[in-house]
Amino acid sequence: MPNVEQGPDQAMLESLARDAHAPMDQVLALYQRERDALAREATVPNYITLLAVRRVRHQLMSASQH
C-alpha cells in the first residue's frame, strides 16, 4: 500500500517558526531530519508528518526556554 501522506502545510511550518522565533530554514531542516528519522523507523507511515512536526515544535520550544 503506497504512502498517501502529504507533507505539512507550509503555513504550519511558518507559524511554528514565528512561535519559536526561529529562522524558517532551521525549521525546515529540523523537520526534514525528524521526518527522515521517523520514515526509517516506521512500520505504518500514516502519521510521519504529524509526528515530525510535533518533534520539531518540541525541540524549538525547549530551546527557546533556555
PDB file of C-alpha atoms in Angstrom:
ATOM      1  CA  MET A   1       0.000   0.000   0.000  1.00  0.00           C
ATOM      2  CA  PRO A   2       1.592   3.318  -1.026  1.00  0.00           C
ATOM      3  CA  ASN A   3       2.036   6.136   1.440  1.00  0.00           C
ATOM      4  CA  VAL A   4      -0.513   8.820   0.536  1.00  0.00           C
ATOM      5  CA  GLU A   5       0.509  11.213   3.281  1.00  0.00           C
ATOM      6  CA  GLN A   6       1.437  14.685   2.134  1.00  0.00           C
ATOM      7  CA  GLY A   7       3.957  16.984   3.716  1.00  0.00           C
ATOM      8  CA  PRO A   8       2.924  19.587   6.269  1.00  0.00           C
ATOM      9  CA  ASP A   9       1.196  22.747   5.197  1.00  0.00           C
ATOM     10  CA  GLN A  10       3.777  25.495   4.574  1.00  0.00           C
ATOM     11  CA  ALA A  11       1.716  27.840   6.760  1.00  0.00           C
ATOM     12  CA  MET A  12       2.018  25.382   9.668  1.00  0.00           C
ATOM     13  CA  LEU A  13       5.813  25.421   9.467  1.00  0.00           C
ATOM     14  CA  GLU A  14       5.862  29.218   9.090  1.00  0.00           C
ATOM     15  CA  SER A  15       3.663  29.535  12.170  1.00  0.00           C
ATOM     16  CA  LEU A  16       5.972  27.222  14.090  1.00  0.00           C
ATOM     17  CA  ALA A  17       8.982  29.328  13.045  1.00  0.00           C
ATOM     18  CA  ARG A  18       7.236  32.512  14.235  1.00  0.00           C
ATOM     19  CA  ASP A  19       6.153  30.949  17.537  1.00  0.00           C
ATOM     20  CA  ALA A  20       9.673  29.690  18.224  1.00  0.00           C
ATOM     21  CA  HIS A  21      11.373  32.851  16.929  1.00  0.00           C
ATOM     22  CA  ALA A  22      13.427  30.580  14.673  1.00  0.00           C
ATOM     23  CA  PRO A  23      14.501  31.048  11.064  1.00  0.00           C
ATOM     24  CA  MET A  24      12.426  29.167   8.527  1.00  0.00           C
ATOM     25  CA  ASP A  25      15.462  27.357   7.137  1.00  0.00           C
ATOM     26  CA  GLN A  26      16.175  25.960  10.617  1.00  0.00           C
ATOM     27  CA  VAL A  27      12.585  24.760  10.962  1.00  0.00           C
ATOM     28  CA  LEU A  28      12.679  23.135   7.527  1.00  0.00           C
ATOM     29  CA  ALA A  29      15.995  21.417   8.285  1.00  0.00           C
ATOM     30  CA  LEU A  30      14.728  20.120  11.631  1.00  0.00           C
ATOM     31  CA  TYR A  31      11.500  18.930  10.034  1.00  0.00           C
ATOM     32  CA  GLN A  32      13.335  17.073   7.270  1.00  0.00           C
ATOM     33  CA  ARG A  33      15.705  15.428   9.757  1.00  0.00           C
ATOM     34  CA  GLU A  34      12.868  14.303  12.013  1.00  0.00           C
ATOM     35  CA  ARG A  35      10.739  13.117   9.110  1.00  0.00           C
ATOM     36  CA  ASP A  36      13.626  11.107   7.675  1.00  0.00           C
ATOM     37  CA  ALA A  37      14.329   9.515  11.069  1.00  0.00           C
ATOM     38  CA  LEU A  38      10.681   8.591  11.518  1.00  0.00           C
ATOM     39  CA  ALA A  39      10.443   7.222   7.984  1.00  0.00           C
ATOM     40  CA  ARG A  40      13.392   4.903   8.609  1.00  0.00           C
ATOM     41  CA  GLU A  41      11.749   3.513  11.747  1.00  0.00           C
ATOM     42  CA  ALA A  42       8.103   3.486  10.704  1.00  0.00           C
ATOM     43  CA  THR A  43       6.192   0.316  10.071  1.00  0.00           C
ATOM     44  CA  VAL A  44       2.985   2.278   9.481  1.00  0.00           C
ATOM     45  CA  PRO A  45       3.890   5.583   7.807  1.00  0.00           C
ATOM     46  CA  ASN A  46       0.488   7.262   8.095  1.00  0.00           C
ATOM     47  CA  TYR A  47       1.444   9.766  10.790  1.00  0.00           C
ATOM     48  CA  ILE A  48       5.060  10.596   9.948  1.00  0.00           C
ATOM     49  CA  THR A  49       4.348  14.234   9.052  1.00  0.00           C
ATOM     50  CA  LEU A  50       2.341  14.859  12.214  1.00  0.00           C
ATOM     51  CA  LEU A  51       4.952  13.238  14.428  1.00  0.00           C
ATOM     52  CA  ALA A  52       7.800  15.088  12.718  1.00  0.00           C
ATOM     53  CA  VAL A  53       6.089  18.452  13.212  1.00  0.00           C
ATOM     54  CA  ARG A  54       5.474  17.635  16.886  1.00  0.00           C
ATOM     55  CA  ARG A  55       9.134  16.701  17.374  1.00  0.00           C
ATOM     56  CA  VAL A  56      10.295  19.927  15.719  1.00  0.00           C
ATOM     57  CA  ARG A  57       7.895  22.003  17.820  1.00  0.00           C
ATOM     58  CA  HIS A  58       9.172  20.324  20.987  1.00  0.00           C
ATOM     59  CA  GLN A  59      12.821  20.919  20.042  1.00  0.00           C
ATOM     60  CA  LEU A  60      12.268  24.555  19.125  1.00  0.00           C
ATOM     61  CA  MET A  61      10.163  25.373  22.154  1.00  0.00           C
ATOM     62  CA  SER A  62      12.587  23.597  24.508  1.00  0.00           C
ATOM     63  CA  ALA A  63      15.489  25.544  23.020  1.00  0.00           C
ATOM     64  CA  SER A  64      13.673  28.887  23.309  1.00  0.00           C
ATOM     65  CA  GLN A  65      13.025  28.308  27.021  1.00  0.00           C
ATOM     66  CA  HIS A  66      16.765  28.079  27.785  1.00  0.00           C
TER      67      HIS A  66
END
